[in-house]
């Protein structure tokens, strides 16, 4: 079974840092671009970042560029999101998602999602 | 960034109804448009990519159409398990953007 499992969420004070992880199983992780998407409570989906299978080609949303860093360790089948200088508006459920490009040719299409990890930013 | 506008924001419908959700892009995105279904407390699920290509395992009552700036998601006969929030998403621009969502609930 193809699966993504996020971890690392929790309560963090404003201005502090947090690292999220997303562990993949059931597919060849290194073949796929990966993304992070977040959803604030009661709100819609917002794309945050992407990186390619080698971890060399990276893109960010303006709202997180310079504060968040996406990376991966293909030997561990794991995607990371390092978040610094966290703000109240960063509070959300964070999802990792697999890019469908390798499977279907439709890039920037999210064909597999994790269950999400909750980040709360509060003093 | 490309703005995606969905309408309506919410609708009430009955089992068996035909439901149509629209999505408009702020510029042409060809057919780089995807649709997701999200149920409360769950991750989104990809329904349709490339504007009209149904994902494997998705019931045929779901269909998508459109190109350039105007797109629609149609559910031909609404089933109880279809009550959810639906999002469109463009995969044309460097920055991926989603529509604001359409919540479909029971009339």
PDB file of C-alpha atoms in Angstrom:
ATOM      1  CA  UNK A   1       0.000   0.000   0.000  1.00  0.00           C
ATOM      2  CA  UNK A   2       1.287   3.444  -0.930  1.00  0.00           C
ATOM      3  CA  UNK A   3       1.335   5.644   2.110  1.00  0.00           C
ATOM      4  CA  UNK A   4       2.565   8.962   3.478  1.00  0.00           C
ATOM      5  CA  UNK A   5       2.756   9.589   7.230  1.00  0.00           C
ATOM      6  CA  UNK A   6       3.503  13.032   8.638  1.00  0.00           C
ATOM      7  CA  UNK A   7       4.906  13.693  12.090  1.00  0.00           C
ATOM      8  CA  UNK A   8       6.504  16.461  14.112  1.00  0.00           C
ATOM      9  CA  UNK A   9       3.566  18.782  14.622  1.00  0.00           C
ATOM     10  CA  UNK A  10       2.696  20.300  17.979  1.00  0.00           C
ATOM     11  CA  UNK A  11       2.459  23.489  19.977  1.00  0.00           C
ATOM     12  CA  UNK A  12       5.215  26.016  19.393  1.00  0.00           C
ATOM     13  CA  UNK A  13       5.707  29.596  20.557  1.00  0.00           C
ATOM     14  CA  UNK A  14       5.746  32.460  18.060  1.00  0.00           C
ATOM     15  CA  UNK A  15       9.226  33.044  16.690  1.00  0.00           C
ATOM     16  CA  UNK A  16      10.356  29.488  17.365  1.00  0.00           C
ATOM     17  CA  UNK A  17      11.154  26.666  14.956  1.00  0.00           C
ATOM     18  CA  UNK A  18       9.726  23.258  14.195  1.00  0.00           C
ATOM     19  CA  UNK A  19      10.617  20.434  11.811  1.00  0.00           C
ATOM     20  CA  UNK A  20       7.993  18.280  10.189  1.00  0.00           C
ATOM     21  CA  UNK A  21       8.665  14.875   8.656  1.00  0.00           C
ATOM     22  CA  UNK A  22       6.795  12.820   6.089  1.00  0.00           C
ATOM     23  CA  UNK A  23       7.710   9.163   5.705  1.00  0.00           C
ATOM     24  CA  UNK A  24       6.769   7.373   2.505  1.00  0.00           C
ATOM     25  CA  UNK A  25       6.180   3.685   1.941  1.00  0.00           C
ATOM     26  CA  UNK A  26       4.874   1.402  -0.781  1.00  0.00           C
ATOM     27  CA  UNK A  27       6.458   3.239  -3.717  1.00  0.00           C
ATOM     28  CA  UNK A  28       9.868   4.345  -4.975  1.00  0.00           C
ATOM     29  CA  UNK A  29      10.127   7.651  -3.141  1.00  0.00           C
ATOM     30  CA  UNK A  30      13.103   9.003  -5.083  1.00  0.00           C
ATOM     31  CA  UNK A  31      11.145   8.917  -8.355  1.00  0.00           C
ATOM     32  CA  UNK A  32       8.643  11.512  -7.224  1.00  0.00           C
ATOM     33  CA  UNK A  33       8.513  15.228  -6.739  1.00  0.00           C
ATOM     34  CA  UNK A  34       6.946  15.978  -3.344  1.00  0.00           C
ATOM     35  CA  UNK A  35       4.984  18.888  -1.902  1.00  0.00           C
ATOM     36  CA  UNK A  36       3.801  20.431   1.338  1.00  0.00           C
ATOM     37  CA  UNK A  37       0.278  21.865   1.542  1.00  0.00           C
ATOM     38  CA  UNK A  38      -1.319  23.460   4.599  1.00  0.00           C
ATOM     39  CA  UNK A  39      -4.825  24.170   5.764  1.00  0.00           C
ATOM     40  CA  UNK A  40      -5.593  26.657   8.523  1.00  0.00           C
ATOM     41  CA  UNK A  41      -8.541  25.777  10.777  1.00  0.00           C
ATOM     42  CA  UNK A  42     -11.787  26.103   8.837  1.00  0.00           C
ATOM     43  CA  UNK A  43      -9.983  27.429   5.783  1.00  0.00           C
ATOM     44  CA  UNK A  44      -8.945  26.199   2.349  1.00  0.00           C
ATOM     45  CA  UNK A  45      -5.863  24.487   1.001  1.00  0.00           C
ATOM     46  CA  UNK A  46      -2.653  26.436   0.464  1.00  0.00           C
ATOM     47  CA  UNK A  47       0.375  25.105  -1.354  1.00  0.00           C
ATOM     48  CA  UNK A  48       3.672  25.776   0.422  1.00  0.00           C
ATOM     49  CA  UNK A  49       6.585  24.080  -1.302  1.00  0.00           C
ATOM     50  CA  UNK A  50       7.781  21.468  -3.774  1.00  0.00           C
ATOM     51  CA  UNK A  51      11.016  19.672  -4.529  1.00  0.00           C
ATOM     52  CA  UNK A  52      12.099  17.188  -7.132  1.00  0.00           C
ATOM     53  CA  UNK A  53      13.262  13.626  -6.623  1.00  0.00           C
ATOM     54  CA  UNK A  54      16.888  14.620  -6.189  1.00  0.00           C
ATOM     55  CA  UNK A  55      16.091  17.504  -3.866  1.00  0.00           C
ATOM     56  CA  UNK A  56      17.757  20.008  -6.178  1.00  0.00           C
ATOM     57  CA  UNK A  57      14.794  21.748  -7.807  1.00  0.00           C
ATOM     58  CA  UNK A  58      12.805  23.583  -5.138  1.00  0.00           C
ATOM     59  CA  UNK A  59       9.948  26.061  -5.129  1.00  0.00           C
ATOM     60  CA  UNK A  60       8.178  27.973  -2.359  1.00  0.00           C
ATOM     61  CA  UNK A  61       5.092  30.085  -1.874  1.00  0.00           C
ATOM     62  CA  UNK A  62       5.886  33.725  -1.160  1.00  0.00           C
ATOM     63  CA  UNK A  63       4.324  33.453   2.293  1.00  0.00           C
ATOM     64  CA  UNK A  64       7.005  31.035   3.513  1.00  0.00           C
ATOM     65  CA  UNK A  65      10.029  31.747   1.319  1.00  0.00           C
ATOM     66  CA  UNK A  66      13.024  32.541   3.507  1.00  0.00           C
ATOM     67  CA  UNK A  67      11.408  31.056   6.637  1.00  0.00           C
ATOM     68  CA  UNK A  68      10.619  27.470   5.582  1.00  0.00           C
ATOM     69  CA  UNK A  69      13.025  24.962   4.033  1.00  0.00           C
ATOM     70  CA  UNK A  70      11.971  21.770   2.302  1.00  0.00           C
ATOM     71  CA  UNK A  71      14.385  18.857   1.959  1.00  0.00           C
ATOM     72  CA  UNK A  72      14.406  15.095   1.599  1.00  0.00           C
ATOM     73  CA  UNK A  73      16.456  12.037   2.487  1.00  0.00           C
ATOM     74  CA  UNK A  74      15.776   9.402  -0.139  1.00  0.00           C
ATOM     75  CA  UNK A  75      17.706   6.767   1.814  1.00  0.00           C
ATOM     76  CA  UNK A  76      15.162   7.195   4.599  1.00  0.00           C
ATOM     77  CA  UNK A  77      12.162   7.734   2.280  1.00  0.00           C
ATOM     78  CA  UNK A  78      11.495  10.928   4.191  1.00  0.00           C
ATOM     79  CA  UNK A  79      10.510  14.478   3.293  1.00  0.00           C
ATOM     80  CA  UNK A  80      11.114  17.343   5.697  1.00  0.00           C
ATOM     81  CA  UNK A  81       9.825  20.840   6.290  1.00  0.00           C
ATOM     82  CA  UNK A  82      11.979  23.027   8.527  1.00  0.00           C
ATOM     83  CA  UNK A  83       9.905  25.974   9.742  1.00  0.00           C
ATOM     84  CA  UNK A  84      11.520  28.970  11.434  1.00  0.00           C
ATOM     85  CA  UNK A  85      10.239  32.298  12.772  1.00  0.00           C
ATOM     86  CA  UNK A  86       6.793  30.819  13.155  1.00  0.00           C
ATOM     87  CA  UNK A  87       3.807  33.166  13.314  1.00  0.00           C
ATOM     88  CA  UNK A  88       0.243  32.763  14.467  1.00  0.00           C
ATOM     89  CA  UNK A  89      -0.921  32.640  10.871  1.00  0.00           C
ATOM     90  CA  UNK A  90       1.251  29.572  10.267  1.00  0.00           C
ATOM     91  CA  UNK A  91      -1.012  27.475  12.485  1.00  0.00           C
ATOM     92  CA  UNK A  92      -2.544  24.773  10.310  1.00  0.00           C
ATOM     93  CA  UNK A  93      -2.749  21.139   9.413  1.00  0.00           C
ATOM     94  CA  UNK A  94       0.295  20.426   7.280  1.00  0.00           C
ATOM     95  CA  UNK A  95      -0.008  17.759   4.608  1.00  0.00           C
ATOM     96  CA  UNK A  96       2.695  16.199   2.511  1.00  0.00           C
ATOM     97  CA  UNK A  97       1.578  15.142  -0.938  1.00  0.00           C
ATOM     98  CA  UNK A  98       3.068  13.200  -3.779  1.00  0.00           C
ATOM     99  CA  UNK A  99       3.288  14.749  -7.229  1.00  0.00           C
ATOM    100  CA  UNK A 100       1.483  12.712  -9.868  1.00  0.00           C
ATOM    101  CA  UNK A 101       3.933  13.635 -12.623  1.00  0.00           C
ATOM    102  CA  UNK A 102       5.994  10.442 -12.547  1.00  0.00           C
ATOM    103  CA  UNK A 103       2.905   8.209 -12.657  1.00  0.00           C
ATOM    104  CA  UNK A 104       0.569  10.122 -14.910  1.00  0.00           C
ATOM    105  CA  UNK A 105       2.512  12.916 -16.536  1.00  0.00           C
ATOM    106  CA  UNK A 106       0.373  15.477 -14.720  1.00  0.00           C
ATOM    107  CA  UNK A 107       2.890  17.480 -12.718  1.00  0.00           C
ATOM    108  CA  UNK A 108       1.879  19.608  -9.753  1.00  0.00           C
ATOM    109  CA  UNK A 109      -1.071  17.274  -9.254  1.00  0.00           C
ATOM    110  CA  UNK A 110      -1.327  15.707  -5.819  1.00  0.00           C
ATOM    111  CA  UNK A 111      -2.228  12.030  -6.162  1.00  0.00           C
ATOM    112  CA  UNK A 112      -1.317  10.765  -2.690  1.00  0.00           C
ATOM    113  CA  UNK A 113      -1.693  12.635   0.610  1.00  0.00           C
ATOM    114  CA  UNK A 114      -0.690  11.961   4.173  1.00  0.00           C
ATOM    115  CA  UNK A 115      -3.149  12.275   7.038  1.00  0.00           C
ATOM    116  CA  UNK A 116      -1.685  15.615   8.111  1.00  0.00           C
ATOM    117  CA  UNK A 117       0.062  16.887  11.218  1.00  0.00           C
ATOM    118  CA  UNK A 118      -1.250  19.799  13.286  1.00  0.00           C
ATOM    119  CA  UNK A 119       0.909  22.822  14.073  1.00  0.00           C
ATOM    120  CA  UNK A 120      -0.329  25.271  16.703  1.00  0.00           C
ATOM    121  CA  UNK A 121       1.504  28.560  17.188  1.00  0.00           C
ATOM    122  CA  UNK A 122       0.756  30.217  20.492  1.00  0.00           C
ATOM    123  CA  UNK A 123       2.481  31.660  23.513  1.00  0.00           C
TER     124      UNK A 123
ATOM    125  CA  UNK B   1       0.014  34.248  -8.903  1.00  0.00           C
ATOM    126  CA  UNK B   2      -2.993  32.770 -10.704  1.00  0.00           C
ATOM    127  CA  UNK B   3      -6.203  33.280  -8.762  1.00  0.00           C
ATOM    128  CA  UNK B   4      -8.820  30.522  -8.730  1.00  0.00           C
ATOM    129  CA  UNK B   5     -12.424  31.431  -7.987  1.00  0.00           C
ATOM    130  CA  UNK B   6     -14.963  28.736  -7.208  1.00  0.00           C
ATOM    131  CA  UNK B   7     -18.709  29.094  -7.140  1.00  0.00           C
ATOM    132  CA  UNK B   8     -20.864  28.602  -5.308  1.00  0.00           C
ATOM    133  CA  UNK B   9     -19.079  28.600  -1.955  1.00  0.00           C
ATOM    134  CA  UNK B  10     -21.734  26.233  -0.642  1.00  0.00           C
ATOM    135  CA  UNK B  11     -24.773  24.407  -1.912  1.00  0.00           C
ATOM    136  CA  UNK B  12     -27.462  22.180  -0.540  1.00  0.00           C
ATOM    137  CA  UNK B  13     -28.621  19.236  -2.591  1.00  0.00           C
ATOM    138  CA  UNK B  14     -30.507  15.981  -2.297  1.00  0.00           C
ATOM    139  CA  UNK B  15     -29.415  12.456  -3.074  1.00  0.00           C
ATOM    140  CA  UNK B  16     -29.896  11.900  -6.788  1.00  0.00           C
ATOM    141  CA  UNK B  17     -29.487  15.561  -7.746  1.00  0.00           C
ATOM    142  CA  UNK B  18     -27.177  16.698 -10.506  1.00  0.00           C
ATOM    143  CA  UNK B  19     -24.611  19.075  -9.046  1.00  0.00           C
ATOM    144  CA  UNK B  20     -22.326  21.456 -10.910  1.00  0.00           C
ATOM    145  CA  UNK B  21     -19.440  23.411  -9.410  1.00  0.00           C
ATOM    146  CA  UNK B  22     -17.572  26.020 -11.400  1.00  0.00           C
ATOM    147  CA  UNK B  23     -14.003  27.235 -11.189  1.00  0.00           C
ATOM    148  CA  UNK B  24     -12.578  30.252 -12.961  1.00  0.00           C
ATOM    149  CA  UNK B  25      -8.893  31.087 -13.397  1.00  0.00           C
ATOM    150  CA  UNK B  26      -7.584  34.643 -13.501  1.00  0.00           C
ATOM    151  CA  UNK B  27      -5.674  33.800 -16.682  1.00  0.00           C
ATOM    152  CA  UNK B  28      -5.626  30.955 -19.167  1.00  0.00           C
ATOM    153  CA  UNK B  29      -4.322  27.715 -17.697  1.00  0.00           C
ATOM    154  CA  UNK B  30      -5.022  25.492 -20.720  1.00  0.00           C
ATOM    155  CA  UNK B  31      -6.290  22.259 -19.131  1.00  0.00           C
ATOM    156  CA  UNK B  32      -3.983  22.319 -16.109  1.00  0.00           C
ATOM    157  CA  UNK B  33      -6.870  22.057 -13.680  1.00  0.00           C
ATOM    158  CA  UNK B  34      -7.458  19.444 -11.003  1.00  0.00           C
ATOM    159  CA  UNK B  35     -10.356  18.677  -8.659  1.00  0.00           C
ATOM    160  CA  UNK B  36     -10.177  17.297  -5.107  1.00  0.00           C
ATOM    161  CA  UNK B  37     -12.747  16.066  -2.610  1.00  0.00           C
ATOM    162  CA  UNK B  38     -12.207  16.588   1.108  1.00  0.00           C
ATOM    163  CA  UNK B  39     -14.302  15.177   3.915  1.00  0.00           C
ATOM    164  CA  UNK B  40     -14.156  16.590   7.451  1.00  0.00           C
ATOM    165  CA  UNK B  41     -10.995  15.633   9.288  1.00  0.00           C
ATOM    166  CA  UNK B  42      -9.549  13.871   6.259  1.00  0.00           C
ATOM    167  CA  UNK B  43      -6.931  14.620   3.652  1.00  0.00           C
ATOM    168  CA  UNK B  44      -8.063  15.713   0.199  1.00  0.00           C
ATOM    169  CA  UNK B  45      -8.512  13.093  -2.492  1.00  0.00           C
ATOM    170  CA  UNK B  46      -7.698  13.665  -6.150  1.00  0.00           C
ATOM    171  CA  UNK B  47     -10.751  13.152  -8.354  1.00  0.00           C
ATOM    172  CA  UNK B  48      -9.873  14.628 -11.730  1.00  0.00           C
ATOM    173  CA  UNK B  49      -6.675  15.888 -13.331  1.00  0.00           C
ATOM    174  CA  UNK B  50      -6.032  17.616 -16.622  1.00  0.00           C
ATOM    175  CA  UNK B  51      -9.515  19.135 -16.411  1.00  0.00           C
ATOM    176  CA  UNK B  52     -11.313  15.934 -17.415  1.00  0.00           C
ATOM    177  CA  UNK B  53      -9.216  12.845 -16.675  1.00  0.00           C
ATOM    178  CA  UNK B  54     -10.893  10.761 -14.008  1.00  0.00           C
ATOM    179  CA  UNK B  55      -8.564   9.223 -11.472  1.00  0.00           C
ATOM    180  CA  UNK B  56      -8.575   5.434 -11.147  1.00  0.00           C
ATOM    181  CA  UNK B  57     -11.237   4.273  -8.704  1.00  0.00           C
ATOM    182  CA  UNK B  58     -13.273   7.477  -8.840  1.00  0.00           C
ATOM    183  CA  UNK B  59     -16.935   6.787  -9.707  1.00  0.00           C
ATOM    184  CA  UNK B  60     -18.033   7.695 -13.208  1.00  0.00           C
ATOM    185  CA  UNK B  61     -20.750   9.996 -11.861  1.00  0.00           C
ATOM    186  CA  UNK B  62     -17.945  12.533 -11.447  1.00  0.00           C
ATOM    187  CA  UNK B  63     -16.868  14.401 -14.559  1.00  0.00           C
ATOM    188  CA  UNK B  64     -14.865  17.489 -15.369  1.00  0.00           C
ATOM    189  CA  UNK B  65     -14.798  19.809 -18.328  1.00  0.00           C
ATOM    190  CA  UNK B  66     -13.445  23.127 -19.496  1.00  0.00           C
ATOM    191  CA  UNK B  67     -10.284  24.783 -20.715  1.00  0.00           C
ATOM    192  CA  UNK B  68      -8.503  28.126 -20.614  1.00  0.00           C
ATOM    193  CA  UNK B  69     -10.225  29.983 -17.763  1.00  0.00           C
ATOM    194  CA  UNK B  70     -13.558  28.240 -17.139  1.00  0.00           C
ATOM    195  CA  UNK B  71     -14.017  24.778 -15.700  1.00  0.00           C
ATOM    196  CA  UNK B  72     -16.783  22.679 -14.197  1.00  0.00           C
ATOM    197  CA  UNK B  73     -17.040  19.642 -11.956  1.00  0.00           C
ATOM    198  CA  UNK B  74     -20.290  17.736 -12.349  1.00  0.00           C
ATOM    199  CA  UNK B  75     -21.722  15.021 -10.157  1.00  0.00           C
ATOM    200  CA  UNK B  76     -24.432  13.417 -12.251  1.00  0.00           C
ATOM    201  CA  UNK B  77     -26.376  11.809  -9.408  1.00  0.00           C
ATOM    202  CA  UNK B  78     -25.334  12.838  -5.924  1.00  0.00           C
ATOM    203  CA  UNK B  79     -24.742   9.972  -3.501  1.00  0.00           C
ATOM    204  CA  UNK B  80     -24.638  10.114   0.319  1.00  0.00           C
ATOM    205  CA  UNK B  81     -20.850   9.662   0.316  1.00  0.00           C
ATOM    206  CA  UNK B  82     -20.424  12.706  -1.959  1.00  0.00           C
ATOM    207  CA  UNK B  83     -21.297  15.248   0.710  1.00  0.00           C
ATOM    208  CA  UNK B  84     -17.956  16.971   1.151  1.00  0.00           C
ATOM    209  CA  UNK B  85     -15.972  20.043   0.193  1.00  0.00           C
ATOM    210  CA  UNK B  86     -14.576  20.240  -3.335  1.00  0.00           C
ATOM    211  CA  UNK B  87     -11.522  22.226  -4.391  1.00  0.00           C
ATOM    212  CA  UNK B  88     -10.157  23.110  -7.790  1.00  0.00           C
ATOM    213  CA  UNK B  89      -6.412  23.621  -8.208  1.00  0.00           C
ATOM    214  CA  UNK B  90      -4.347  24.958 -11.073  1.00  0.00           C
ATOM    215  CA  UNK B  91      -1.057  23.302 -11.999  1.00  0.00           C
ATOM    216  CA  UNK B  92      -0.049  25.779 -14.717  1.00  0.00           C
ATOM    217  CA  UNK B  93       1.810  28.492 -12.841  1.00  0.00           C
ATOM    218  CA  UNK B  94       5.046  28.260 -10.896  1.00  0.00           C
ATOM    219  CA  UNK B  95       2.974  28.806  -7.778  1.00  0.00           C
ATOM    220  CA  UNK B  96       0.234  26.235  -7.315  1.00  0.00           C
ATOM    221  CA  UNK B  97      -3.070  27.752  -6.210  1.00  0.00           C
ATOM    222  CA  UNK B  98      -6.395  26.345  -5.058  1.00  0.00           C
ATOM    223  CA  UNK B  99      -9.906  27.657  -5.273  1.00  0.00           C
ATOM    224  CA  UNK B 100     -11.655  28.578  -2.050  1.00  0.00           C
ATOM    225  CA  UNK B 101     -13.725  25.406  -1.993  1.00  0.00           C
ATOM    226  CA  UNK B 102     -17.375  24.445  -2.433  1.00  0.00           C
ATOM    227  CA  UNK B 103     -19.127  22.735   0.438  1.00  0.00           C
ATOM    228  CA  UNK B 104     -21.856  20.341  -0.666  1.00  0.00           C
ATOM    229  CA  UNK B 105     -24.277  19.444   2.087  1.00  0.00           C
ATOM    230  CA  UNK B 106     -27.578  17.715   2.477  1.00  0.00           C
ATOM    231  CA  UNK B 107     -30.761  19.628   1.716  1.00  0.00           C
TER     232      UNK B 107
END
